[in-house]
Amino acid sequence: MVEALTIGRATAPSAGTRRSAVRALSYAFFAMALLFAAVAATLGDVFFFRLATEALIFGGLALSVDLLLGRTGLLPLGQALFFGFGAYVSALTLKHLAPSLPLALALVLVSGTLVGLVGGLIAIRAKGVYFALISFGLAQVVSKIVFNTRELGASDGLIGVPAPVVGLGVASLDTAHAPSFFLLVLAGMALLLALLMRLMDTPFGRTLDAIRTNEQRLAFLGFDPWRYKLAAFVLAADIAALSGALYPMLRGFVSPELMFFQVSGNAVINVIVGGTGSFVGALYGSALLTALKSVVGSFTAHHAIAIGALFVVSVIFFPKGLIGYLAPALERRWSRR
């Protein structure tokens, strides 16, 4: 099998080589996460376990943004709506129905699909900046409703959410135990990443790429871009909602701030810093920015300035993001062998 197309004296890596490079970087991410877990467990440090778990959870939100932005060409500015929705449904389930992780995730998946379908039917009627503004507006409306609903705790949110124990046959996993919950979330993100990367190799995934490249030409070929964009929107809503469902198990509370624009904006920044379209770039971006926010935040409360500066530098000097530069470098190294 030919792995590269020779153009003159230069060698252009094939799509298969690019996928192999991204896959290798994905393995590297999870290997580093496991190494981190081993070191943190040795040191007995709970704080960094919690921080890393939060980075993974918000990495899940960034994955949903990358599906829309990096693969479908839609810029969502209100994806926090589904993240916060999943967090509230999970918190209400755990607090008032039963402290069961499978039950919470099942209810979040069903309700998140319905909400995503409604939001998609409204938002994807528009294109470009108008889609971004509609998604932003939907999140603002819902967040203000939650903010003023006393039954949902209003501005204080819901506190005292119990951490469920997950049965694993002969053993059980307590989500209140920081290392165990970190490994559970890490396994969930690995599964989610593998499913998304596999999905993008199917005709559905290639159609989303075609929509991003030239939606009008795809319509001329007899495809209906609207249906594919709606399916991508609902899938992204499910991913964001399921990621949000894990948040109350980590922090023990949820608040309307989870639906605010800052959460959506941070997810977009995570994707752009990590590199759009690769999915694993979203996880790298989330880990980098969470670590940066923690380190800078330990010195000053104005950590948003550092994040904003990093974002500006990334856009100007590294528009392809971290994966956008690491993957080609890895390909060139392989091609020289």
Coordinates of N, CA and C in Angstrom, one line a residue, residues 46-206:
V46 N -5.1 15.0 46.2 CA -6.5 15.0 45.7 C -6.8 16.2 44.8
F47 N -6.2 17.4 45.1 CA -6.5 18.6 44.4 C -6.2 18.5 42.9
F48 N -5.0 17.9 42.6 CA -4.7 17.8 41.2 C -5.5 16.7 40.5
F49 N -6.0 15.7 41.2 CA -6.9 14.8 40.6 C -8.2 15.5 40.2
R50 N -8.7 16.3 41.2 CA -10.0 17.0 40.9 C -9.8 18.0 39.7
L51 N -8.7 18.6 39.7 CA -8.4 19.6 38.6 C -8.3 18.9 37.3
A52 N -7.6 17.8 37.2 CA -7.5 17.0 36.0 C -8.8 16.4 35.5
T53 N -9.6 16.0 36.5 CA -10.9 15.5 36.1 C -11.8 16.6 35.5
E54 N -11.7 17.8 36.1 CA -12.4 18.9 35.6 C -12.0 19.3 34.1
A55 N -10.7 19.2 33.9 CA -10.1 19.4 32.5 C -10.7 18.4 31.6
L56 N -10.8 17.1 32.0 CA -11.4 16.1 31.1 C -12.9 16.4 30.8
I57 N -13.6 16.7 31.9 CA -15.0 17.0 31.7 C -15.3 18.2 30.7
F58 N -14.5 19.3 30.9 CA -14.7 20.4 30.0 C -14.0 20.0 28.6
G59 N -13.1 19.0 28.6 CA -12.6 18.5 27.3 C -13.8 17.8 26.5
G60 N -14.7 17.2 27.2 CA -15.8 16.6 26.6 C -16.7 17.7 25.9
L61 N -16.9 18.8 26.6 CA -17.6 19.9 26.0 C -16.9 20.4 24.8
A62 N -15.6 20.5 24.9 CA -14.8 20.9 23.7 C -14.9 20.0 22.5
L63 N -15.0 18.7 22.8 CA -15.2 17.7 21.7 C -16.5 18.0 21.0
S64 N -17.5 18.3 21.7 CA -18.8 18.6 21.0 C -18.7 19.9 20.2
V65 N -17.9 20.9 20.6 CA -17.6 22.1 19.8 C -16.8 21.7 18.6
D66 N -15.8 20.8 18.7 CA -15.0 20.5 17.6 C -15.8 19.7 16.5
L67 N -16.8 18.9 17.0 CA -17.6 18.3 16.0 C -18.4 19.3 15.1
L68 N -18.8 20.3 15.7 CA -19.6 21.4 14.9 C -18.6 22.3 14.2
L69 N -17.6 22.8 14.9 CA -16.7 23.8 14.3 C -15.7 23.2 13.4
G70 N -15.0 22.1 13.9 CA -13.9 21.6 13.1 C -14.3 20.7 12.0
R71 N -15.4 20.0 12.2 CA -15.8 19.0 11.2 C -17.0 19.4 10.3
T72 N -17.9 20.2 10.9 CA -19.1 20.6 10.1 C -19.0 22.0 9.7
G73 N -18.1 22.8 10.2 CA -18.0 24.2 9.8 C -19.0 25.1 10.4
L74 N -19.6 24.8 11.6 CA -20.6 25.6 12.3 C -19.9 26.1 13.6
L75 N -20.0 27.4 13.8 CA -19.4 28.0 15.1 C -20.4 28.1 16.1
P76 N -20.4 27.2 17.2 CA -21.4 27.3 18.2 C -20.9 28.2 19.4
L77 N -21.7 29.2 19.7 CA -21.3 30.1 20.8 C -22.2 29.9 22.0
G78 N -23.0 28.8 22.0 CA -23.9 28.6 23.1 C -23.9 27.1 23.5
Q79 N -22.8 26.4 23.3 CA -22.8 25.0 23.6 C -22.9 24.7 25.1
A80 N -22.6 25.7 25.9 CA -22.7 25.6 27.3 C -24.2 25.3 27.7
L81 N -25.1 25.7 26.9 CA -26.5 25.4 27.2 C -26.7 23.9 27.4
F82 N -26.2 23.1 26.6 CA -26.4 21.6 26.7 C -25.5 21.0 27.8
F83 N -24.4 21.6 28.0 CA -23.5 21.2 29.1 C -24.2 21.5 30.5
G84 N -24.7 22.7 30.6 CA -25.4 23.0 31.9 C -26.7 22.2 32.0
F85 N -27.4 22.0 30.9 CA -28.6 21.2 30.9 C -28.3 19.8 31.5
G86 N -27.3 19.2 30.9 CA -26.9 17.8 31.4 C -26.5 17.8 32.8
A87 N -25.9 18.9 33.3 CA -25.5 19.0 34.7 C -26.7 19.1 35.6
Y88 N -27.7 19.9 35.2 CA -28.9 20.0 36.0 C -29.7 18.7 36.1
V89 N -29.9 18.1 34.9 CA -30.7 16.8 34.9 C -30.0 15.8 35.7
S90 N -28.7 15.7 35.6 CA -27.9 14.7 36.4 C -28.0 15.0 37.9
A91 N -27.9 16.3 38.3 CA -28.0 16.7 39.7 C -29.4 16.4 40.2
L92 N -30.4 16.7 39.5 CA -31.8 16.4 39.9 C -32.0 14.9 40.1
T93 N -31.5 14.1 39.1 CA -31.7 12.7 39.2 C -31.0 12.1 40.4
L94 N -29.7 12.5 40.6 CA -29.0 12.0 41.7 C -29.5 12.4 43.1
K95 N -30.1 13.6 43.1 CA -30.5 14.1 44.4 C -32.0 13.7 44.7
H96 N -32.8 13.6 43.7 CA -34.3 13.4 44.0 C -34.8 12.0 43.5
L97 N -34.1 11.3 42.6 CA -34.6 10.0 42.1 C -33.8 8.9 42.7
A98 N -32.5 8.8 42.3 CA -31.7 7.7 42.9 C -30.2 8.1 42.6
P99 N -29.3 7.8 43.5 CA -27.9 8.0 43.3 C -27.3 7.0 42.4
S100 N -27.7 7.0 41.1 CA -27.3 6.0 40.2 C -26.7 6.7 38.9
L101 N -25.5 6.4 38.6 CA -24.8 6.9 37.5 C -25.4 6.5 36.1
P102 N -25.7 5.2 35.9 CA -26.4 4.8 34.7 C -27.7 5.5 34.5
L103 N -28.5 5.6 35.6 CA -29.8 6.2 35.4 C -29.7 7.7 35.1
A104 N -28.7 8.4 35.7 CA -28.5 9.8 35.4 C -28.0 10.0 34.0
L105 N -27.1 9.2 33.5 CA -26.6 9.3 32.1 C -27.7 9.0 31.1
A106 N -28.6 8.0 31.4 CA -29.6 7.6 30.5 C -30.6 8.7 30.4
L107 N -31.0 9.3 31.5 CA -32.0 10.4 31.4 C -31.4 11.7 30.7
V108 N -30.1 11.9 31.0 CA -29.4 13.0 30.3 C -29.4 12.8 28.8
L109 N -29.1 11.5 28.4 CA -29.0 11.2 27.0 C -30.4 11.4 26.3
V110 N -31.4 10.9 26.9 CA -32.8 11.1 26.3 C -33.2 12.5 26.2
S111 N -33.1 13.2 27.4 CA -33.6 14.6 27.4 C -32.6 15.5 26.6
G112 N -31.3 15.2 26.6 CA -30.4 16.0 25.8 C -30.7 15.9 24.3
T113 N -31.1 14.7 23.9 CA -31.4 14.5 22.5 C -32.6 15.3 22.1
L114 N -33.6 15.4 23.0 CA -34.8 16.2 22.7 C -34.5 17.6 22.6
V115 N -33.7 18.1 23.6 CA -33.4 19.5 23.7 C -32.5 19.9 22.5
G116 N -31.6 19.0 22.2 CA -30.7 19.2 21.0 C -31.5 19.3 19.7
L117 N -32.5 18.4 19.6 CA -33.3 18.5 18.4 C -34.1 19.8 18.3
V118 N -34.6 20.2 19.4 CA -35.3 21.5 19.3 C -34.4 22.7 19.0
G119 N -33.2 22.7 19.7 CA -32.3 23.7 19.5 C -31.7 23.7 18.0
G120 N -31.5 22.5 17.5 CA -31.0 22.3 16.1 C -32.0 22.8 15.1
L121 N -33.3 22.5 15.3 CA -34.3 22.9 14.4 C -34.4 24.5 14.3
I122 N -34.1 25.1 15.4 CA -34.1 26.6 15.5 C -32.8 27.2 14.9
A123 N -31.6 26.6 15.3 CA -30.3 27.2 15.0 C -29.8 27.0 13.6
I124 N -30.0 25.7 13.1 CA -29.3 25.5 11.8 C -30.1 26.0 10.6
R125 N -31.2 26.7 10.9 CA -31.8 27.4 9.7 C -30.9 28.5 9.2
A126 N -30.0 29.0 10.1 CA -29.1 30.1 9.8 C -27.7 29.6 9.5
K127 N -26.9 30.4 8.8 CA -25.6 30.0 8.5 C -24.6 31.1 9.0
G128 N -23.3 30.7 9.1 CA -22.3 31.6 9.4 C -22.5 32.3 10.8
V129 N -22.3 33.6 10.8 CA -22.4 34.3 12.0 C -23.8 34.3 12.6
Y130 N -24.8 34.1 11.8 CA -26.1 34.1 12.3 C -26.4 32.8 13.1
F131 N -25.8 31.7 12.6 CA -25.9 30.5 13.4 C -25.3 30.7 14.8
A132 N -24.1 31.3 14.8 CA -23.4 31.5 16.0 C -24.2 32.4 17.0
L133 N -24.8 33.4 16.4 CA -25.6 34.4 17.3 C -26.9 33.7 17.8
I134 N -27.5 32.8 17.0 CA -28.7 32.1 17.4 C -28.4 31.2 18.6
S135 N -27.3 30.4 18.4 CA -26.9 29.5 19.4 C -26.5 30.2 20.7
F136 N -25.9 31.4 20.6 CA -25.6 32.2 21.7 C -26.8 32.7 22.4
G137 N -27.8 33.1 21.6 CA -29.1 33.7 22.1 C -29.8 32.6 22.9
L138 N -29.9 31.4 22.3 CA -30.6 30.3 23.0 C -30.0 30.0 24.4
A139 N -28.7 30.0 24.5 CA -28.0 29.7 25.7 C -28.3 30.8 26.7
Q140 N -28.3 32.1 26.3 CA -28.6 33.2 27.2 C -30.0 33.1 27.7
V141 N -30.9 32.8 26.8 CA -32.3 32.7 27.3 C -32.5 31.7 28.4
V142 N -32.0 30.5 28.1 CA -32.2 29.4 29.0 C -31.4 29.6 30.3
S143 N -30.2 30.2 30.2 CA -29.5 30.4 31.5 C -30.2 31.5 32.3
K144 N -30.8 32.5 31.7 CA -31.5 33.5 32.5 C -32.8 32.8 33.2
I145 N -33.4 31.9 32.4 CA -34.6 31.3 33.0 C -34.2 30.4 34.2
V146 N -33.1 29.7 34.1 CA -32.6 28.9 35.2 C -32.2 29.8 36.4
F147 N -31.5 30.9 36.0 CA -31.0 31.8 37.0 C -32.1 32.4 37.9
N148 N -33.3 32.5 37.3 CA -34.5 33.1 38.0 C -35.5 32.0 38.5
T149 N -35.2 30.7 38.4 CA -36.1 29.7 38.8 C -35.8 29.2 40.2
R150 N -36.6 29.5 41.1 CA -36.4 29.2 42.5 C -36.3 27.7 42.8
E151 N -37.1 26.9 42.0 CA -37.1 25.5 42.2 C -35.8 24.8 41.8
L152 N -35.0 25.5 40.9 CA -33.7 25.0 40.5 C -32.6 25.7 41.3
G153 N -33.0 26.3 42.4 CA -32.0 27.0 43.3 C -31.6 28.4 42.8
A154 N -32.2 28.9 41.8 CA -32.0 30.2 41.3 C -30.5 30.5 41.1
S155 N -30.0 31.6 41.5 CA -28.6 32.0 41.3 C -27.7 31.1 42.1
D156 N -28.2 30.5 43.2 CA -27.3 29.6 44.1 C -27.1 28.2 43.5
G157 N -28.0 27.8 42.6 CA -27.9 26.5 42.0 C -28.3 25.4 42.9
L158 N -28.0 24.2 42.6 CA -28.3 23.0 43.4 C -27.1 22.6 44.1
I159 N -27.2 22.4 45.4 CA -26.0 22.0 46.2 C -26.3 20.6 46.9
G160 N -25.3 20.0 47.4 CA -25.5 18.7 48.1 C -25.9 17.6 47.2
V161 N -25.3 17.6 46.0 CA -25.6 16.4 45.0 C -24.7 15.2 45.5
P162 N -25.4 14.1 45.7 CA -24.6 12.9 46.2 C -23.7 12.3 45.1
A163 N -22.6 11.8 45.5 CA -21.7 11.1 44.6 C -22.1 9.6 44.5
P164 N -22.5 9.1 43.4 CA -23.0 7.7 43.3 C -21.9 6.7 43.4
V165 N -22.2 5.5 43.7 CA -21.3 4.3 43.7 C -21.7 3.5 42.5
V166 N -20.7 3.2 41.6 CA -20.9 2.5 40.4 C -20.6 1.0 40.5
G167 N -21.6 0.2 40.3 CA -21.3 -1.3 40.4 C -20.6 -1.8 39.2
L168 N -19.5 -2.6 39.4 CA -18.8 -3.1 38.3 C -18.7 -4.7 38.4
G169 N -19.8 -5.3 38.7 CA -19.8 -6.7 38.9 C -19.3 -7.1 40.2
V170 N -18.1 -7.6 40.2 CA -17.5 -8.1 41.5 C -16.9 -7.0 42.3
A171 N -16.8 -5.8 41.8 CA -16.3 -4.6 42.5 C -17.2 -3.4 42.3
S172 N -16.9 -2.4 43.0 CA -17.7 -1.1 42.9 C -16.7 0.1 42.8
L173 N -17.2 1.2 42.3 CA -16.3 2.4 42.1 C -17.1 3.5 42.7
D174 N -16.5 4.2 43.7 CA -17.1 5.3 44.4 C -16.6 6.6 43.7
T175 N -17.5 7.3 43.1 CA -17.2 8.5 42.4 C -16.7 9.6 43.3
A176 N -16.9 9.5 44.7 CA -16.4 10.5 45.6 C -14.9 10.3 45.8
H177 N -14.4 9.1 45.4 CA -12.9 8.9 45.5 C -12.3 9.5 44.3
A178 N -11.5 10.5 44.5 CA -10.9 11.3 43.4 C -10.2 10.5 42.4
P179 N -9.2 9.7 42.8 CA -8.5 8.9 41.7 C -9.4 8.0 40.9
S180 N -10.4 7.3 41.6 CA -11.3 6.4 40.9 C -12.1 7.2 39.9
F181 N -12.6 8.3 40.3 CA -13.5 9.1 39.4 C -12.7 9.6 38.2
F182 N -11.4 10.0 38.5 CA -10.6 10.5 37.4 C -10.4 9.4 36.3
L183 N -10.1 8.2 36.8 CA -10.0 7.0 35.9 C -11.3 6.7 35.1
L184 N -12.4 6.9 35.8 CA -13.7 6.6 35.2 C -13.9 7.6 34.1
V185 N -13.7 8.9 34.4 CA -13.9 10.0 33.4 C -12.9 9.8 32.2
L186 N -11.7 9.4 32.6 CA -10.6 9.3 31.5 C -11.1 8.1 30.6
A187 N -11.6 7.0 31.1 CA -12.0 5.9 30.3 C -13.2 6.4 29.4
G188 N -14.1 7.2 30.0 CA -15.2 7.7 29.2 C -14.8 8.5 28.1
M189 N -13.8 9.4 28.3 CA -13.4 10.3 27.3 C -12.6 9.5 26.2
A190 N -11.9 8.5 26.6 CA -11.2 7.6 25.6 C -12.2 6.9 24.7
L191 N -13.3 6.4 25.3 CA -14.3 5.8 24.5 C -15.0 6.8 23.6
L192 N -15.3 7.9 24.1 CA -16.0 9.0 23.3 C -15.1 9.4 22.1
L193 N -13.8 9.6 22.4 CA -12.9 10.0 21.3 C -12.8 8.9 20.3
A194 N -12.7 7.6 20.7 CA -12.6 6.5 19.7 C -13.8 6.5 18.9
L195 N -15.0 6.6 19.5 CA -16.3 6.6 18.7 C -16.3 7.7 17.7
L196 N -15.9 8.9 18.1 CA -16.0 10.1 17.2 C -15.0 9.9 16.1
M197 N -13.8 9.4 16.3 CA -12.8 9.2 15.3 C -13.3 8.1 14.3
R198 N -13.9 7.1 14.9 CA -14.5 6.0 14.0 C -15.6 6.6 13.2
L199 N -16.5 7.4 13.8 CA -17.6 8.0 13.1 C -17.2 8.8 11.9
M200 N -16.1 9.5 12.1 CA -15.6 10.4 11.0 C -15.1 9.6 9.8
D201 N -14.8 8.3 10.0 CA -14.4 7.5 8.8 C -15.5 6.9 8.1
T202 N -16.7 7.1 8.5 CA -17.9 6.6 7.9 C -18.4 7.6 6.8
P203 N -19.4 7.2 6.0 CA -19.9 8.1 5.0 C -20.6 9.4 5.7
F204 N -21.1 9.2 6.9 CA -21.7 10.3 7.6 C -20.6 11.3 7.9
G205 N -19.5 10.9 8.4 CA -18.4 11.8 8.8 C -17.8 12.5 7.6
R206 N -17.7 11.7 6.5 CA -17.1 12.4 5.3 C -18.1 13.4 4.7

